[in-house]
Amino acid sequence: MPLESTPVTTLFENYTSAVLAKDVERFLSLYADDTLVFDAWGMWEFAGVDAWRPMVTMWFESLGDKLCEARFTEVVTSVRDDLATAHAAVRYAEVTAEGEQVDSMMNRMTVVLEKRDGEWKITHEHTSMPLDMETMKGLFDAYDKRDAD
């Protein structure tokens, strides 16, 4: 059953298409200028879209000729007049130009959106994945194994 269209689901659709196109500017246009991003890679936080830009640029450039498909599942949203929140699982899959998946990982994502000047923008994003407490390495496939135990 398709999700009800909300500012969050619309945002996730735009996120997915910007990632697939590796379009840095379109991707960053989803974020408020004063956004705060807690990402899973290397930095404690990215305060503001200008701080977030180099990381996004590096991500898209690191793909080379490959593309990245972002697929959101288990989306739970709450929308009010000018504030929306959501959490979801998101699978990032690298694919070749021929459509062959070569790598993937699953993250957890929580977003806060605010309606500003009539547009919904991400004002906070937090992505994460669980860690193996013995090795302190990310469990990229924990989502797939979560019901196996």
mmCIF file of C-alpha atoms in Angstrom:
data_model
loop_
_atom_site.group_PDB
_atom_site.id
_atom_site.type_symbol
_atom_site.label_atom_id
_atom_site.label_comp_id
_atom_site.label_asym_id
_atom_site.label_seq_id
_atom_site.Cartn_x
_atom_site.Cartn_y
_atom_site.Cartn_z
ATOM 1 C CA MET A 1 0.000 0.000 0.000
ATOM 2 C CA PRO A 2 1.515 3.369 -0.993
ATOM 3 C CA LEU A 3 2.228 5.922 1.690
ATOM 4 C CA GLU A 4 -0.111 8.863 2.063
ATOM 5 C CA SER A 5 1.405 11.924 0.397
ATOM 6 C CA THR A 6 2.789 14.265 3.050
ATOM 7 C CA PRO A 7 5.535 16.886 3.108
ATOM 8 C CA VAL A 8 7.837 14.112 4.362
ATOM 9 C CA THR A 9 7.033 11.570 1.650
ATOM 10 C CA THR A 10 7.386 14.306 -0.973
ATOM 11 C CA LEU A 11 10.736 15.233 0.537
ATOM 12 C CA PHE A 12 11.896 11.596 0.503
ATOM 13 C CA GLU A 13 10.899 11.304 -3.183
ATOM 14 C CA ASN A 14 12.897 14.450 -3.983
ATOM 15 C CA TYR A 15 15.819 13.172 -1.888
ATOM 16 C CA THR A 16 15.804 9.894 -3.813
ATOM 17 C CA SER A 17 15.764 11.566 -7.227
ATOM 18 C CA ALA A 18 18.500 14.071 -6.295
ATOM 19 C CA VAL A 19 20.737 11.262 -4.996
ATOM 20 C CA LEU A 20 20.170 9.172 -8.129
ATOM 21 C CA ALA A 21 21.041 12.190 -10.308
ATOM 22 C CA LYS A 22 24.048 13.036 -8.075
ATOM 23 C CA ASP A 23 22.732 16.606 -8.182
ATOM 24 C CA VAL A 24 24.400 18.411 -5.274
ATOM 25 C CA GLU A 25 22.401 21.629 -5.648
ATOM 26 C CA ARG A 26 19.017 19.896 -5.886
ATOM 27 C CA PHE A 27 19.922 17.714 -2.906
ATOM 28 C CA LEU A 28 21.024 20.682 -0.795
ATOM 29 C CA SER A 29 17.882 22.625 -1.738
ATOM 30 C CA LEU A 30 15.978 20.177 0.495
ATOM 31 C CA TYR A 31 17.768 21.603 3.545
ATOM 32 C CA ALA A 32 17.268 24.878 5.403
ATOM 33 C CA ASP A 33 20.280 27.194 5.407
ATOM 34 C CA ASP A 34 20.608 26.654 9.180
ATOM 35 C CA THR A 35 20.088 22.885 9.075
ATOM 36 C CA LEU A 36 21.875 20.679 11.590
ATOM 37 C CA VAL A 37 22.932 17.271 10.272
ATOM 38 C CA PHE A 38 24.189 14.409 12.420
ATOM 39 C CA ASP A 39 25.579 12.025 9.829
ATOM 40 C CA ALA A 40 27.220 8.653 10.304
ATOM 41 C CA TRP A 41 30.522 9.585 8.624
ATOM 42 C CA GLY A 42 33.502 11.213 10.223
ATOM 43 C CA MET A 43 32.167 14.472 11.663
ATOM 44 C CA TRP A 44 30.239 15.125 14.843
ATOM 45 C CA GLU A 45 27.850 17.462 13.052
ATOM 46 C CA PHE A 46 27.359 19.643 10.018
ATOM 47 C CA ALA A 47 25.945 22.984 11.168
ATOM 48 C CA GLY A 48 24.400 24.748 8.198
ATOM 49 C CA VAL A 49 23.972 23.827 4.572
ATOM 50 C CA ASP A 50 27.363 25.364 3.704
ATOM 51 C CA ALA A 51 29.059 22.966 6.128
ATOM 52 C CA TRP A 52 27.043 20.045 4.690
ATOM 53 C CA ARG A 53 27.930 20.860 1.041
ATOM 54 C CA PRO A 54 31.523 19.453 1.003
ATOM 55 C CA MET A 55 30.382 16.128 2.476
ATOM 56 C CA VAL A 56 27.548 15.764 -0.058
ATOM 57 C CA THR A 57 29.880 16.747 -2.915
ATOM 58 C CA MET A 58 32.466 14.186 -1.773
ATOM 59 C CA TRP A 59 29.774 11.489 -1.496
ATOM 60 C CA PHE A 60 28.457 12.039 -5.016
ATOM 61 C CA GLU A 61 31.962 12.328 -6.514
ATOM 62 C CA SER A 62 33.072 9.138 -4.728
ATOM 63 C CA LEU A 63 30.506 7.198 -6.737
ATOM 64 C CA GLY A 64 32.439 7.766 -9.968
ATOM 65 C CA ASP A 65 30.469 6.205 -12.826
ATOM 66 C CA LYS A 66 28.157 4.366 -10.419
ATOM 67 C CA LEU A 67 24.794 5.654 -9.251
ATOM 68 C CA CYS A 68 23.226 5.488 -5.822
ATOM 69 C CA GLU A 69 19.648 4.416 -5.227
ATOM 70 C CA ALA A 70 18.139 5.508 -1.897
ATOM 71 C CA ARG A 71 15.028 3.580 -0.847
ATOM 72 C CA PHE A 72 13.012 4.537 2.212
ATOM 73 C CA THR A 73 10.995 1.921 4.113
ATOM 74 C CA GLU A 74 9.180 1.765 7.438
ATOM 75 C CA VAL A 75 8.425 5.477 7.145
ATOM 76 C CA VAL A 76 6.579 6.929 10.141
ATOM 77 C CA THR A 77 5.551 10.578 9.938
ATOM 78 C CA SER A 78 3.877 13.247 12.003
ATOM 79 C CA VAL A 79 2.813 16.481 10.326
ATOM 80 C CA ARG A 80 1.485 19.652 11.931
ATOM 81 C CA ASP A 81 0.856 23.094 10.441
ATOM 82 C CA ASP A 82 4.496 24.110 10.095
ATOM 83 C CA LEU A 83 6.444 21.200 11.598
ATOM 84 C CA ALA A 84 6.885 17.611 10.461
ATOM 85 C CA THR A 85 8.958 14.713 11.742
ATOM 86 C CA ALA A 86 9.731 11.286 10.365
ATOM 87 C CA HIS A 87 11.871 8.270 10.939
ATOM 88 C CA ALA A 88 12.636 5.556 8.435
ATOM 89 C CA ALA A 89 15.046 2.914 7.301
ATOM 90 C CA VAL A 90 16.933 3.890 4.155
ATOM 91 C CA ARG A 91 18.931 1.528 1.961
ATOM 92 C CA TYR A 92 21.667 3.099 -0.121
ATOM 93 C CA ALA A 93 22.617 0.846 -3.032
ATOM 94 C CA GLU A 94 25.431 1.557 -5.463
ATOM 95 C CA VAL A 95 24.524 0.419 -8.950
ATOM 96 C CA THR A 96 26.393 0.380 -12.239
ATOM 97 C CA ALA A 97 25.114 2.166 -15.338
ATOM 98 C CA GLU A 98 23.768 -1.244 -16.394
ATOM 99 C CA GLY A 99 21.694 -1.466 -13.213
ATOM 100 C CA GLU A 100 23.800 -4.082 -11.409
ATOM 101 C CA GLN A 101 23.930 -3.555 -7.636
ATOM 102 C CA VAL A 102 27.536 -3.657 -6.457
ATOM 103 C CA ASP A 103 27.234 -2.562 -2.834
ATOM 104 C CA SER A 104 24.615 -1.482 -0.317
ATOM 105 C CA MET A 105 24.105 -0.447 3.263
ATOM 106 C CA MET A 106 21.173 0.335 5.501
ATOM 107 C CA ASN A 107 20.887 3.395 7.727
ATOM 108 C CA ARG A 108 18.339 4.715 10.160
ATOM 109 C CA MET A 109 17.203 8.274 9.498
ATOM 110 C CA THR A 110 15.212 10.799 11.496
ATOM 111 C CA VAL A 111 14.302 14.167 10.002
ATOM 112 C CA VAL A 112 12.647 17.325 11.247
ATOM 113 C CA LEU A 113 11.102 19.612 8.642
ATOM 114 C CA GLU A 114 9.844 23.146 9.107
ATOM 115 C CA LYS A 115 7.613 25.057 6.733
ATOM 116 C CA ARG A 116 9.372 28.340 6.026
ATOM 117 C CA ASP A 117 8.097 30.883 3.512
ATOM 118 C CA GLY A 118 5.711 28.230 2.184
ATOM 119 C CA GLU A 119 8.407 25.569 1.611
ATOM 120 C CA TRP A 120 9.181 22.490 3.676
ATOM 121 C CA LYS A 121 12.905 22.224 4.479
ATOM 122 C CA ILE A 122 14.970 19.806 6.545
ATOM 123 C CA THR A 123 16.088 21.654 9.662
ATOM 124 C CA HIS A 124 17.550 18.576 11.354
ATOM 125 C CA GLU A 125 18.630 15.169 10.082
ATOM 126 C CA HIS A 126 20.150 12.328 12.046
ATOM 127 C CA THR A 127 21.418 9.169 10.385
ATOM 128 C CA SER A 128 22.968 6.221 12.133
ATOM 129 C CA MET A 129 23.626 2.521 12.122
ATOM 130 C CA PRO A 130 24.250 0.163 15.035
ATOM 131 C CA LEU A 131 27.823 -0.669 16.059
ATOM 132 C CA ASP A 132 29.346 -4.016 16.874
ATOM 133 C CA MET A 133 30.441 -3.347 20.458
ATOM 134 C CA GLU A 134 33.452 -5.699 20.211
ATOM 135 C CA THR A 135 34.945 -4.291 17.006
ATOM 136 C CA MET A 136 33.356 -0.802 17.131
ATOM 137 C CA LYS A 137 32.577 -1.151 13.418
ATOM 138 C CA GLY A 138 29.278 -0.299 11.787
ATOM 139 C CA LEU A 139 26.840 -3.144 11.202
ATOM 140 C CA PHE A 140 25.937 -2.388 7.601
ATOM 141 C CA ASP A 141 23.615 -5.394 7.355
ATOM 142 C CA ALA A 142 22.066 -5.312 10.852
ATOM 143 C CA TYR A 143 18.676 -4.444 9.378
ATOM 144 C CA ASP A 144 18.657 -7.598 7.270
ATOM 145 C CA LYS A 145 19.595 -9.743 10.280
ATOM 146 C CA ARG A 146 17.402 -8.093 12.908
ATOM 147 C CA ASP A 147 14.698 -10.770 12.895
ATOM 148 C CA ALA A 148 17.077 -13.718 12.487
ATOM 149 C CA ASP A 149 17.864 -14.093 16.184
#
